[in-house]
mmCIF file of C-alpha atoms in Angstrom:
data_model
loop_
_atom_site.group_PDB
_atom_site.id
_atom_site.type_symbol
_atom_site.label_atom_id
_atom_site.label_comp_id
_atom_site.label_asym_id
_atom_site.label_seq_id
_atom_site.Cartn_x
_atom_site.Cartn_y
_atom_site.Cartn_z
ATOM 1 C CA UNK A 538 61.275 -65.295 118.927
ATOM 2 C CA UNK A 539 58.117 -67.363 118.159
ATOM 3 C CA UNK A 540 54.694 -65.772 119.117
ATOM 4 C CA UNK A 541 54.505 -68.460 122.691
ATOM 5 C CA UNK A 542 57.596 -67.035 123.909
ATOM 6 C CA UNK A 543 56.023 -63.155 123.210
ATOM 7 C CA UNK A 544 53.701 -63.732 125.063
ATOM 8 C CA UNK A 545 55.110 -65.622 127.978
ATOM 9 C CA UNK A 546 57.489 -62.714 128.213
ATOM 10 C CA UNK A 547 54.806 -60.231 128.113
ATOM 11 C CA UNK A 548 52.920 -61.600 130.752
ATOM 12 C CA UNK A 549 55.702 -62.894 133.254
ATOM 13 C CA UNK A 550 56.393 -58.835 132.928
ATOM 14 C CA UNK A 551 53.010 -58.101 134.228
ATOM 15 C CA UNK A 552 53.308 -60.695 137.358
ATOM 16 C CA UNK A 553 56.666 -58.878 138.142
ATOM 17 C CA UNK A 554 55.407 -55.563 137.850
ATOM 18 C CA UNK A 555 51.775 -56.359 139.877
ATOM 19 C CA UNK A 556 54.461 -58.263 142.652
ATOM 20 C CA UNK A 557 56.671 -55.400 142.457
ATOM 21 C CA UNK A 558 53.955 -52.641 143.441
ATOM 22 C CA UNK A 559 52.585 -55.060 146.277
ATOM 23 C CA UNK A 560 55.601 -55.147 147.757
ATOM 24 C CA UNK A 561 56.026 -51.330 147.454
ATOM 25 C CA UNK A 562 52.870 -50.881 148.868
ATOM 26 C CA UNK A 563 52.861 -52.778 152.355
ATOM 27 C CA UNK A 564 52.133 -50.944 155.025
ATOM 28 C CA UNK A 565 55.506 -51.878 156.918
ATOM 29 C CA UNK A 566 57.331 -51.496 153.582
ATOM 30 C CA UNK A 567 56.054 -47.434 153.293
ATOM 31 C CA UNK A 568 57.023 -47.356 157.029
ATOM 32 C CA UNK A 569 60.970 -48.428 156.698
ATOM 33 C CA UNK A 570 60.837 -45.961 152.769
ATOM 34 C CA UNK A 571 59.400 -42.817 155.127
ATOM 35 C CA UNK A 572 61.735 -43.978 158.291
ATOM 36 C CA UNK A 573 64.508 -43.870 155.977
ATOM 37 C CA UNK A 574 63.679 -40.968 154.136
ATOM 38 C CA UNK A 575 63.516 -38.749 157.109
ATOM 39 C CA UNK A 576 66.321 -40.238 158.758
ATOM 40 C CA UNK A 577 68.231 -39.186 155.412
ATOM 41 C CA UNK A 578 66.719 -35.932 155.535
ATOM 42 C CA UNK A 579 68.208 -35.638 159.689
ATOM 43 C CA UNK A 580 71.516 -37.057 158.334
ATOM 44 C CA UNK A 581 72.277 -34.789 155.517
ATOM 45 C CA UNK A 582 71.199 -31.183 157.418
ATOM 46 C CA UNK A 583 72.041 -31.719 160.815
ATOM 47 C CA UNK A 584 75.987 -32.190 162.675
ATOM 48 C CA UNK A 585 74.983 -35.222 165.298
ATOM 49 C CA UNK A 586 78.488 -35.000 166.546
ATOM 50 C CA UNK A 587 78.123 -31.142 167.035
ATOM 51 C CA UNK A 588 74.897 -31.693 168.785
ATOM 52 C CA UNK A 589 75.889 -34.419 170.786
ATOM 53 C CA UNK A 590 79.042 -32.573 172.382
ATOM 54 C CA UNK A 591 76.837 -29.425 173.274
ATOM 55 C CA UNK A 592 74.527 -31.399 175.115
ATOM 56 C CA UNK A 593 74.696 -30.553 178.748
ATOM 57 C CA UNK A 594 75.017 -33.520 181.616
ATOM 58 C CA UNK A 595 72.381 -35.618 181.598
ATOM 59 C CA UNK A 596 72.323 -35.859 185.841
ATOM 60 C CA UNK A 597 70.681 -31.953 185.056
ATOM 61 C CA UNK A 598 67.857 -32.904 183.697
ATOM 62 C CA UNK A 599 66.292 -28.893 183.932
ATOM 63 C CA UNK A 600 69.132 -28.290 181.406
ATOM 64 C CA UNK A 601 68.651 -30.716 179.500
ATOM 65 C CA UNK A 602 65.330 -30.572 179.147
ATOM 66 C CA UNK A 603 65.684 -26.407 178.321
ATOM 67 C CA UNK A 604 68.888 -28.026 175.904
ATOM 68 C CA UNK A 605 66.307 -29.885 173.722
ATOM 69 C CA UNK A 606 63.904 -27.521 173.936
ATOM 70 C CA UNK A 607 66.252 -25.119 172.560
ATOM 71 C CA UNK A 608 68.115 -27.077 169.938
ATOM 72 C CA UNK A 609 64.315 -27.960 168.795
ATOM 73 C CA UNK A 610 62.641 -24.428 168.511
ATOM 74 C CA UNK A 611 65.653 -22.738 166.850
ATOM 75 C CA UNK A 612 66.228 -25.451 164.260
ATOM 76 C CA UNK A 613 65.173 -25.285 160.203
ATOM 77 C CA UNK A 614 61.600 -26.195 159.602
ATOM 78 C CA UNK A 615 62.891 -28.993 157.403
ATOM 79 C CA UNK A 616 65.155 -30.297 160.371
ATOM 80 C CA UNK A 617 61.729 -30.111 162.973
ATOM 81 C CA UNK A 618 59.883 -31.758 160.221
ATOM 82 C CA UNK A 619 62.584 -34.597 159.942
ATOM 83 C CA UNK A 620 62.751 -35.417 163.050
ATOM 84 C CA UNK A 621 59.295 -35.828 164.160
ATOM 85 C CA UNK A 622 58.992 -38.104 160.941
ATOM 86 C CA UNK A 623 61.894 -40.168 162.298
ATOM 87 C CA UNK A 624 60.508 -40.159 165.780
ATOM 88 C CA UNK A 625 56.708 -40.698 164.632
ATOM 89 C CA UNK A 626 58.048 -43.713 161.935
ATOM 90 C CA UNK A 627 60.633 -45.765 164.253
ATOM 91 C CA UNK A 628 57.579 -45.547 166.535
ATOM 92 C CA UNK A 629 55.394 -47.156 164.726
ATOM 93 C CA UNK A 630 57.752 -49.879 163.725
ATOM 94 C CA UNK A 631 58.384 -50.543 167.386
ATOM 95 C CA UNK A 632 54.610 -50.816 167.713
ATOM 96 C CA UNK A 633 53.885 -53.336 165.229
ATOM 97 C CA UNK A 634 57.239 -55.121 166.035
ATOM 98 C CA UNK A 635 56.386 -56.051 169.145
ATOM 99 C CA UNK A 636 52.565 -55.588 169.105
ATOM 100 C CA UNK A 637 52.125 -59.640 168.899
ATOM 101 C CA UNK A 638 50.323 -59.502 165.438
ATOM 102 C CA UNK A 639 51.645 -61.773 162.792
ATOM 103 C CA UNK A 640 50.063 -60.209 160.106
ATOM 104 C CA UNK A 641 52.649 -57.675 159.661
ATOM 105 C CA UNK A 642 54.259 -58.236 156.315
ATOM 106 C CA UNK A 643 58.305 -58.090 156.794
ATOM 107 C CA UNK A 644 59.879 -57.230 153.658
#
C-alpha cells in the first residue's frame, strides 16, 4: 500500500467517524435511542398482558383511574422511572412530528 492510499484511508476514516457522531448526536436521533431504551427497560420488567387483563372496564372510569393509580404507586422504581421516560420521549417525538418545523433531522 503506497503512502497516497495511507493516507486516503486514514482520512476517509476520520469523515466516517466525524459523520458517524453527528448522526449519533441529533437531537431526534437521542430521542428514538432514550424512547427505545426505556421502552426496553418497560418490556423486559413488566407482564403487559398481565396488566392489561387486570385492568378494570374502562366505562368506570373511578376504577380505572384508582387501577392506574395503583398499578403506578406499587410498581419498582425502575418500572416508574421507565415509564415516565417512555411517556415523556414518545411525547416529544409527537411534538416535533407534527409541530410544522422542517428542521427536524429524521434519521
Amino acid at each position: 500500500m503506497n503512502q497516497e492510499q495511507k493516507l486516503k484511508r486514514k482520512i476517509m476514516r476520520r469523515v466516517y467517524t466525524i459523520w458517524f457522531i453527528r448522526t449519533i448526536l441529533r437531537p431526534m436521533s437521542l430521542k428514538i435511542a432514550l424512547l427505545a431504551f426505556f421502552g426496553w427497560e418497560m418490556w423486559t420488567r413488566v407482564s403487559i398482558a398481565h396488566v392489561v387483563a387486570n385492568v378494570p372496564s374502562i366505562s368506570d372510569i373511578g376504577s380505572s383511574y384508582a387501577f392506574w393509580l395503583a398499578a403506578f404507586s406499587n410498581t419498582e422504581l425502575m418500572v416508574q422511572v421507565a415509564l415516565i421516560g417512555v411517556v415523556f420521549f414518545a411525547a416529544l417525538l409527537f411534538k416535533d412530528a407534527y409541530s410544522g418545523r422542517r428542521s427536524v433531522a429524521w434519521i
